[in-house]
């Protein structure tokens, strides 16, 4: 009989096996942190102190936590703030107003986040999974498949880290305070439901429990997992829902967003309207404009009929190029006609800017693969 090794001896495979990260304070609410600190033999109020550093002052270096006794600083920070994200690379464009960060997670998985500065606000686009299992053929993340779900703290830490970058004044011409978070990075947020909802709770809880963002400034973007949309509507949260529709008819949507084979356009829109009714929030309908694929005038008219009179806003996204994709963005005149028809149908419509295209940081371009060289050099373009 041959005995097979239980653990792969291939060094490459060994280093890359995905596993969940160590526990971090952002995984817990304040009472959970207090219980943990007590278990560690420290007074419960230390939980609030460390939380204030992390969420309130955006400080994670124990040396700077001078209100903690020197002897316990290292240990508490080690227990409550283990390193989750190691920056591998940072790329900037738009004169520094757009920055893409590539992170290595504790198990070697790679994820990306994007920081975008505007005159009146600062937005971070964060990832909820390493990779994605939804397999949309025009999205770079979808091509590689799912590696694993991110933990709550891995999700939150992307926003906290980039809030610190913004606070340092790195985004010139923008306010220093992070104001908006969009779950439009890698992954399908509603496929990692409980961790994403916990992450939202941390993002909106006032400091020191959380980052103190407004619920209305958080957007969760989904391919349309109907039961999860309904569940999200039942949470006491009123975050903005973005639905990646991309086609108004099942025949095409079955191809562009394969999960449509499970939940059809009519079902996903029903869930979206129920979400809007429950939360009072306008649903954002995302539609990537793909040349000769979904940009025909009749599809604009059909979309207009589906959305007319609903609490909805259409966000057209010029298709961003992804490696190996056979598709192009629609020509501008075609895009303008599409907008005109939607507006004629009474549907509020805007065209999204293509922030971050040059650094592959725009929608659908986050792949975190191939060009990583494994060191921690920070290359700033
Ligand atoms: N899985 C979620 C969130 C991540 S994608 C979702 O699909 O909604 C964020 C948005 O970028 C989605 O609307 C997605 O469909 C869109 N997108 C993906 N690839 C794109 C591309 N190549 N060009 C333009 N938009 C793209």
Short mmCIF file of C-alpha atoms and ligand atoms in Angstrom, two decimals:
data_model
loop_
_atom_site.label_atom_id
_atom_site.label_comp_id
_atom_site.label_asym_id
_atom_site.label_seq_id
_atom_site.Cartn_x
_atom_site.Cartn_y
_atom_site.Cartn_z
CA UNK A 1 0.00 0.00 0.00
CA UNK A 2 1.29 3.44 -0.84
CA UNK A 3 0.71 6.10 1.73
CA UNK A 4 -0.09 9.48 0.34
CA UNK A 5 1.20 12.54 2.17
CA UNK A 6 -1.60 14.36 3.90
CA UNK A 7 0.00 17.70 3.27
CA UNK A 8 1.16 18.63 -0.19
CA UNK A 9 4.94 18.84 -0.36
CA UNK A 10 4.86 21.13 -3.36
CA UNK A 11 6.35 24.31 -1.84
CA UNK A 12 4.33 26.49 -4.11
CA UNK A 13 1.04 24.88 -3.21
CA UNK A 14 1.97 24.82 0.46
CA UNK A 15 2.49 28.57 0.61
CA UNK A 16 -0.71 29.31 -1.21
CA UNK A 17 -3.28 27.20 0.55
CA UNK A 18 -5.96 29.68 1.57
CA UNK A 19 -6.87 29.92 5.23
CA UNK A 20 -8.64 32.45 7.40
CA UNK A 21 -6.49 35.09 9.11
CA UNK A 22 -5.89 35.62 12.83
CA UNK A 23 -8.64 37.32 14.85
CA UNK A 24 -8.49 41.13 14.88
CA UNK A 25 -10.44 43.68 16.88
CA UNK A 26 -12.41 44.69 13.79
CA UNK A 27 -13.89 41.18 13.75
CA UNK A 28 -15.62 41.95 17.06
CA UNK A 29 -18.01 44.57 18.32
CA UNK A 30 -16.98 46.60 21.34
CA UNK A 31 -18.39 44.18 23.90
CA UNK A 32 -16.63 41.30 22.15
CA UNK A 33 -13.37 43.23 22.35
CA UNK A 34 -13.94 43.94 26.04
CA UNK A 35 -14.51 40.25 26.71
CA UNK A 36 -11.35 39.38 24.82
CA UNK A 37 -9.24 41.94 26.66
CA UNK A 38 -10.55 40.65 29.98
CA UNK A 39 -9.64 37.11 28.93
CA UNK A 40 -6.14 38.40 28.26
CA UNK A 41 -6.00 39.58 31.88
CA UNK A 42 -6.28 43.29 31.14
CA UNK A 43 -8.95 45.72 32.34
CA UNK A 44 -11.91 45.93 29.94
CA UNK A 45 -11.39 49.65 29.25
CA UNK A 46 -8.22 48.82 27.31
CA UNK A 47 -10.50 47.59 24.50
CA UNK A 48 -11.83 51.11 24.08
CA UNK A 49 -8.34 52.58 24.19
CA UNK A 50 -6.98 50.33 21.45
CA UNK A 51 -10.17 50.81 19.42
CA UNK A 52 -9.78 54.59 19.67
CA UNK A 53 -6.28 54.36 18.27
CA UNK A 54 -7.31 52.10 15.41
CA UNK A 55 -10.66 53.58 14.36
CA UNK A 56 -10.46 57.09 15.79
CA UNK A 57 -6.85 58.10 15.19
CA UNK A 58 -6.08 55.53 12.46
CA UNK A 59 -3.01 54.51 14.46
CA UNK A 60 -1.88 50.87 14.55
CA UNK A 61 1.69 51.22 15.76
CA UNK A 62 1.90 50.22 19.47
CA UNK A 63 4.75 52.72 20.04
CA UNK A 64 2.28 55.51 19.44
CA UNK A 65 -0.28 54.20 21.96
CA UNK A 66 1.28 56.15 24.78
CA UNK A 67 -1.81 56.01 27.00
CA UNK A 68 -1.23 52.26 27.40
CA UNK A 69 1.38 51.02 29.87
CA UNK A 70 4.57 50.35 27.91
CA UNK A 71 4.66 46.77 29.16
CA UNK A 72 1.26 45.84 27.72
CA UNK A 73 1.27 47.85 24.49
CA UNK A 74 3.08 45.31 22.36
CA UNK A 75 1.12 42.40 23.69
CA UNK A 76 -2.30 44.06 23.32
CA UNK A 77 -1.53 45.35 19.85
CA UNK A 78 -0.21 41.93 18.90
CA UNK A 79 -3.43 40.27 20.09
CA UNK A 80 -5.92 42.87 18.86
CA UNK A 81 -4.24 44.27 15.78
CA UNK A 82 -2.36 41.46 14.02
CA UNK A 83 -1.11 42.50 10.57
CA UNK A 84 -3.75 41.44 8.05
CA UNK A 85 -2.76 43.42 4.96
CA UNK A 86 0.82 43.74 3.80
CA UNK A 87 1.16 46.37 1.09
CA UNK A 88 2.82 44.89 -1.99
CA UNK A 89 2.43 47.77 -4.37
CA UNK A 90 0.75 51.12 -4.63
CA UNK A 91 0.00 52.73 -7.95
CA UNK A 92 -1.28 56.24 -8.45
CA UNK A 93 -2.78 58.18 -11.34
CA UNK A 94 -4.90 61.31 -11.86
CA UNK A 95 -2.17 63.33 -10.08
CA UNK A 96 -2.48 61.15 -7.02
CA UNK A 97 -6.27 61.46 -6.78
CA UNK A 98 -6.66 57.74 -7.61
CA UNK A 99 -4.53 55.16 -5.83
CA UNK A 100 -4.69 51.42 -6.16
CA UNK A 101 -3.28 49.34 -3.34
CA UNK A 102 -2.35 45.70 -3.79
CA UNK A 103 -2.23 43.73 -0.54
CA UNK A 104 -0.87 40.35 0.38
CA UNK A 105 -2.95 38.53 2.98
CA UNK A 106 -1.49 36.21 5.63
CA UNK A 107 -1.94 33.14 3.41
CA UNK A 108 -0.42 34.73 0.32
CA UNK A 109 -3.75 35.63 -1.31
CA UNK A 110 -3.71 38.97 -3.10
CA UNK A 111 -6.47 41.57 -3.06
CA UNK A 112 -6.79 45.15 -4.19
CA UNK A 113 -8.49 48.33 -3.02
CA UNK A 114 -8.80 51.70 -4.73
CA UNK A 115 -8.83 55.15 -3.11
CA UNK A 116 -10.50 57.90 -5.12
CA UNK A 117 -10.38 61.56 -4.18
CA UNK A 118 -12.93 64.10 -5.41
CA UNK A 119 -13.26 67.77 -4.47
CA UNK A 120 -16.08 67.04 -2.03
CA UNK A 121 -15.45 63.46 -0.89
CA UNK A 122 -13.06 60.57 -0.60
CA UNK A 123 -14.23 57.10 -1.63
CA UNK A 124 -12.59 53.73 -1.16
CA UNK A 125 -13.53 50.75 -3.25
CA UNK A 126 -12.87 47.60 -1.26
CA UNK A 127 -12.73 43.86 -1.89
CA UNK A 128 -14.88 41.32 -0.07
CA UNK A 129 -13.32 38.12 -1.43
CA UNK A 130 -9.96 37.02 -2.81
CA UNK A 131 -11.04 36.32 -6.38
CA UNK A 132 -14.68 35.80 -7.24
CA UNK A 133 -16.85 32.81 -8.06
CA UNK A 134 -19.44 34.60 -10.19
CA UNK A 135 -17.59 34.13 -13.50
CA UNK A 136 -18.87 37.21 -15.35
CA UNK A 137 -16.93 36.94 -18.63
CA UNK A 138 -16.13 40.67 -18.98
CA UNK A 139 -14.67 41.09 -15.47
CA UNK A 140 -11.00 40.39 -14.76
CA UNK A 141 -11.68 39.18 -11.22
CA UNK A 142 -14.21 36.67 -12.46
CA UNK A 143 -11.68 34.99 -14.71
CA UNK A 144 -9.54 33.56 -11.95
CA UNK A 145 -12.25 32.05 -9.77
CA UNK A 146 -12.70 32.29 -6.03
CA UNK A 147 -9.79 31.78 -3.64
CA UNK A 148 -11.58 32.53 -0.38
CA UNK A 149 -13.84 34.86 1.55
CA UNK A 150 -12.16 37.73 3.36
CA UNK A 151 -12.66 37.99 7.11
CA UNK A 152 -14.63 40.92 8.50
CA UNK A 153 -11.42 42.58 9.68
CA UNK A 154 -9.66 42.05 6.34
CA UNK A 155 -12.54 43.94 4.71
CA UNK A 156 -12.63 46.71 7.32
CA UNK A 157 -8.86 47.10 7.43
CA UNK A 158 -8.74 48.08 3.74
CA UNK A 159 -10.95 51.07 4.52
CA UNK A 160 -9.14 51.95 7.76
CA UNK A 161 -5.74 51.73 6.09
CA UNK A 162 -6.78 53.93 3.18
CA UNK A 163 -8.56 56.33 5.53
CA UNK A 164 -5.11 56.77 7.08
CA UNK A 165 -3.58 57.44 3.66
CA UNK A 166 -6.26 60.08 3.00
CA UNK A 167 -5.76 61.61 6.46
CA UNK A 168 -2.06 62.01 5.74
CA UNK A 169 -3.03 64.47 3.00
CA UNK A 170 -1.93 62.12 0.21
CA UNK A 171 -5.01 62.85 -1.91
CA UNK A 172 -4.46 66.45 -2.91
CA UNK A 173 -7.53 68.52 -3.65
CA UNK A 174 -9.80 66.31 -1.53
CA UNK A 175 -10.99 66.44 2.06
CA UNK A 176 -8.73 64.45 4.39
CA UNK A 177 -11.53 62.37 5.81
CA UNK A 178 -12.73 59.16 4.18
CA UNK A 179 -16.46 59.57 3.57
CA UNK A 180 -17.65 56.84 1.18
CA UNK A 181 -17.07 53.10 0.88
CA UNK A 182 -18.16 51.03 -2.10
CA UNK A 183 -18.05 47.23 -2.17
CA UNK A 184 -17.06 47.20 -5.82
CA UNK A 185 -13.59 45.73 -5.58
CA UNK A 186 -12.83 42.04 -5.94
CA UNK A 187 -15.48 39.53 -5.04
CA UNK A 188 -19.23 39.23 -4.66
CA UNK A 189 -20.07 40.85 -1.31
CA UNK A 190 -23.40 39.05 -0.86
CA UNK A 191 -21.65 35.68 -1.32
CA UNK A 192 -19.70 36.52 1.86
CA UNK A 193 -22.83 37.79 3.54
CA UNK A 194 -22.28 37.63 7.29
CA UNK A 195 -18.74 39.01 7.18
CA UNK A 196 -19.74 41.81 4.83
CA UNK A 197 -22.67 42.80 7.04
CA UNK A 198 -20.42 42.73 10.11
CA UNK A 199 -17.89 44.86 8.21
CA UNK A 200 -20.62 47.39 7.37
CA UNK A 201 -21.56 47.53 11.06
CA UNK A 202 -17.95 48.35 11.95
CA UNK A 203 -17.72 50.99 9.21
CA UNK A 204 -20.85 52.80 10.43
CA UNK A 205 -20.49 52.41 14.20
CA UNK A 206 -19.30 55.67 15.76
CA UNK A 207 -15.66 55.74 16.97
CA UNK A 208 -14.22 54.10 18.98
CA UNK A 209 -16.39 51.12 18.08
CA UNK A 210 -16.08 51.78 14.37
CA UNK A 211 -15.16 54.23 11.66
CA UNK A 212 -18.30 56.38 11.99
CA UNK A 213 -19.28 56.56 8.31
CA UNK A 214 -22.83 57.35 7.25
CA UNK A 215 -24.86 54.30 6.19
CA UNK A 216 -26.00 56.21 3.16
CA UNK A 217 -22.40 56.59 2.06
CA UNK A 218 -21.88 52.86 1.81
CA UNK A 219 -22.76 51.01 -1.38
CA UNK A 220 -22.98 47.24 -1.72
CA UNK A 221 -22.77 46.07 -5.32
CA UNK A 222 -24.11 42.66 -6.26
CA UNK A 223 -24.60 40.41 -9.26
CA UNK A 224 -28.08 39.81 -7.85
CA UNK A 225 -28.17 37.04 -5.25
CA UNK A 226 -31.89 37.39 -4.59
CA UNK A 227 -32.22 35.74 -1.14
CA UNK A 228 -29.25 37.78 0.12
CA UNK A 229 -30.73 41.04 -1.22
CA UNK A 230 -33.92 40.23 0.69
CA UNK A 231 -31.96 39.43 3.80
CA UNK A 232 -29.99 42.68 3.51
CA UNK A 233 -33.27 44.58 3.35
CA UNK A 234 -34.24 43.05 6.69
CA UNK A 235 -31.10 44.24 8.51
CA UNK A 236 -31.45 47.54 10.29
CA UNK A 237 -29.13 49.14 7.77
CA UNK A 238 -29.92 51.48 4.94
CA UNK A 239 -26.91 51.17 2.74
CA UNK A 240 -27.18 51.82 -0.99
CA UNK A 241 -27.71 48.75 -3.13
CA UNK A 242 -26.09 48.61 -6.56
CA UNK A 243 -27.31 45.90 -8.89
CA UNK A 244 -25.02 44.82 -11.71
CA UNK A 245 -27.69 44.27 -14.34
CA UNK A 246 -25.80 44.71 -17.65
CA UNK A 247 -28.69 43.38 -19.74
CA UNK A 248 -32.47 43.87 -19.57
CA UNK A 249 -33.28 40.46 -21.08
CA UNK A 250 -32.60 36.98 -19.71
CA UNK A 251 -31.08 35.63 -22.88
CA UNK A 252 -28.14 38.04 -22.79
CA UNK A 253 -27.93 38.35 -19.00
CA UNK A 254 -27.60 34.56 -18.70
CA UNK A 255 -24.31 34.99 -20.56
CA UNK A 256 -23.00 38.26 -19.09
CA UNK A 257 -23.93 37.54 -15.48
CA UNK A 258 -24.13 33.74 -15.22
CA UNK A 259 -25.95 33.82 -11.87
CA UNK A 260 -28.92 35.03 -13.93
CA UNK A 261 -29.43 31.38 -14.85
CA UNK A 262 -30.56 30.96 -11.23
CA UNK A 263 -32.36 34.28 -10.59
CA UNK A 264 -33.92 35.93 -13.61
CA UNK A 265 -34.09 39.64 -14.46
CA UNK A 266 -37.67 39.94 -13.22
CA UNK A 267 -36.86 38.24 -9.89
CA UNK A 268 -33.76 40.31 -9.23
CA UNK A 269 -35.56 43.54 -10.08
CA UNK A 270 -38.45 42.59 -7.78
CA UNK A 271 -35.94 42.07 -4.97
CA UNK A 272 -34.31 45.43 -5.80
CA UNK A 273 -37.68 47.27 -5.68
CA UNK A 274 -38.51 45.62 -2.37
CA UNK A 275 -35.10 46.73 -1.09
CA UNK A 276 -35.84 50.30 -2.22
CA UNK A 277 -39.28 50.22 -0.59
CA UNK A 278 -37.97 48.90 2.72
CA UNK A 279 -34.95 51.20 3.00
CA UNK A 280 -36.18 54.24 1.11
CA UNK A 281 -32.89 54.13 -0.79
CA UNK A 282 -32.70 54.51 -4.55
CA UNK A 283 -31.18 51.42 -6.16
CA UNK A 284 -28.27 51.97 -8.50
CA UNK A 285 -28.49 49.88 -11.67
CA UNK A 286 -25.01 49.19 -13.04
CA UNK A 287 -24.73 48.63 -16.78
CA UNK A 288 -21.36 48.17 -18.51
CA UNK A 289 -21.65 49.41 -22.09
CA UNK A 290 -20.27 46.67 -24.33
CA UNK A 291 -20.00 47.38 -28.04
CA UNK A 292 -22.57 45.49 -30.14
CA UNK A 293 -23.38 43.24 -27.19
CA UNK A 294 -25.78 45.09 -24.86
CA UNK A 295 -25.83 48.64 -26.27
CA UNK A 296 -28.60 48.41 -28.91
CA UNK A 297 -31.37 51.06 -28.88
CA UNK A 298 -34.02 48.36 -28.33
CA UNK A 299 -32.22 47.24 -25.17
CA UNK A 300 -32.17 50.84 -23.93
CA UNK A 301 -35.93 51.02 -24.53
CA UNK A 302 -36.55 47.70 -22.80
CA UNK A 303 -34.42 48.79 -19.83
CA UNK A 304 -36.32 52.08 -19.74
CA UNK A 305 -39.64 50.21 -19.57
CA UNK A 306 -38.38 47.98 -16.74
CA UNK A 307 -37.14 50.93 -14.68
CA UNK A 308 -39.64 53.70 -15.41
CA UNK A 309 -41.38 54.91 -12.28
CA UNK A 310 -39.07 52.92 -9.98
CA UNK A 311 -36.74 54.21 -7.26
CA UNK A 312 -33.73 53.62 -9.49
CA UNK A 313 -30.79 55.35 -11.04
CA UNK A 314 -28.79 53.95 -13.95
CA UNK A 315 -25.02 54.09 -13.86
CA UNK A 316 -23.60 53.30 -17.28
CA UNK A 317 -20.00 52.12 -17.09
CA UNK A 318 -17.93 52.34 -20.27
CA UNK A 319 -16.49 48.80 -20.49
CA UNK A 320 -12.98 48.73 -19.14
CA UNK A 321 -10.51 46.59 -21.03
CA UNK A 322 -9.50 43.33 -19.35
CA UNK A 323 -6.79 40.93 -20.50
CA UNK A 324 -7.98 38.45 -23.08
CA UNK A 325 -11.45 39.92 -23.36
CA UNK A 326 -13.02 39.85 -26.79
CA UNK A 327 -15.19 42.87 -25.99
CA UNK A 328 -14.79 46.63 -26.39
CA UNK A 329 -16.50 49.66 -24.92
CA UNK A 330 -19.40 51.10 -26.88
CA UNK A 331 -18.57 54.10 -29.08
CA UNK A 332 -19.52 57.45 -27.51
CA UNK A 333 -22.40 58.21 -29.96
CA UNK A 334 -23.96 54.82 -29.15
CA UNK A 335 -23.54 55.52 -25.44
CA UNK A 336 -25.16 58.96 -25.84
CA UNK A 337 -28.13 57.46 -27.66
CA UNK A 338 -28.54 54.87 -24.92
CA UNK A 339 -28.55 57.64 -22.28
CA UNK A 340 -31.04 59.69 -24.30
CA UNK A 341 -33.48 56.81 -24.59
CA UNK A 342 -33.31 56.02 -20.89
CA UNK A 343 -33.84 59.66 -19.95
CA UNK A 344 -36.74 59.90 -22.41
CA UNK A 345 -38.29 57.00 -20.54
CA UNK A 346 -37.99 59.08 -17.36
CA UNK A 347 -35.10 57.11 -15.89
CA UNK A 348 -32.33 59.06 -14.19
CA UNK A 349 -29.05 58.07 -15.85
CA UNK A 350 -25.40 59.00 -15.56
CA UNK A 351 -22.21 57.70 -17.14
CA UNK A 352 -19.57 56.72 -14.63
CA UNK A 353 -16.07 58.10 -14.96
CA UNK A 354 -13.41 55.53 -15.68
CA UNK A 355 -11.17 56.42 -12.77
CA UNK A 356 -8.07 54.33 -12.47
CA UNK A 357 -8.08 52.79 -15.94
CA UNK A 358 -4.36 53.39 -16.50
CA UNK A 359 -3.49 51.48 -13.34
CA UNK A 360 -6.00 48.68 -13.95
CA UNK A 361 -7.87 50.01 -10.96
CA UNK A 362 -11.18 50.61 -12.70
CA UNK A 363 -14.29 48.45 -12.44
CA UNK A 364 -13.64 44.90 -13.53
CA UNK A 365 -9.90 45.35 -13.85
CA UNK A 366 -8.91 44.20 -10.39
CA UNK A 367 -7.20 40.89 -10.85
CA UNK A 368 -4.23 41.01 -8.47
CA UNK A 369 -2.33 38.48 -10.52
CA UNK A 370 0.53 37.95 -12.88
CA UNK A 371 2.66 41.02 -12.47
CA UNK A 372 3.31 40.68 -8.75
CA UNK A 373 6.92 40.16 -7.94
CA UNK A 374 6.47 39.00 -4.41
CA UNK A 375 8.51 41.67 -2.67
CA UNK A 376 7.25 44.60 -0.73
CA UNK A 377 8.64 47.38 -2.83
CA UNK A 378 6.20 50.25 -3.09
CA UNK A 379 6.26 51.45 -6.66
CA UNK A 380 4.42 54.69 -7.00
CA UNK A 381 3.72 55.70 -10.58
N1 LIG B 1 -19.48 41.38 -7.63
C1 LIG B 1 -20.06 42.68 -7.45
C2 LIG B 1 -19.06 43.76 -7.10
C3 LIG B 1 -17.78 43.88 -7.92
S1 LIG B 1 -17.74 44.59 -9.50
C4 LIG B 1 -20.85 43.06 -8.66
O1 LIG B 1 -20.70 42.42 -9.69
O2 LIG B 1 -21.64 43.98 -8.57
C5 LIG B 1 -18.19 46.25 -9.49
C6 LIG B 1 -18.86 46.67 -10.80
O3 LIG B 1 -17.93 46.67 -11.91
C7 LIG B 1 -19.97 45.74 -11.19
O4 LIG B 1 -21.07 46.48 -11.62
C8 LIG B 1 -19.34 44.97 -12.34
O5 LIG B 1 -20.29 44.37 -13.17
C9 LIG B 1 -18.56 46.05 -13.02
N2 LIG B 1 -17.56 45.55 -13.98
C10 LIG B 1 -16.94 44.37 -13.96
N3 LIG B 1 -16.09 44.25 -14.99
C11 LIG B 1 -16.17 45.40 -15.69
C12 LIG B 1 -15.51 45.90 -16.85
N4 LIG B 1 -14.60 45.18 -17.49
N5 LIG B 1 -15.83 47.14 -17.27
C13 LIG B 1 -16.73 47.89 -16.60
N6 LIG B 1 -17.38 47.47 -15.50
C14 LIG B 1 -17.11 46.25 -15.04
#
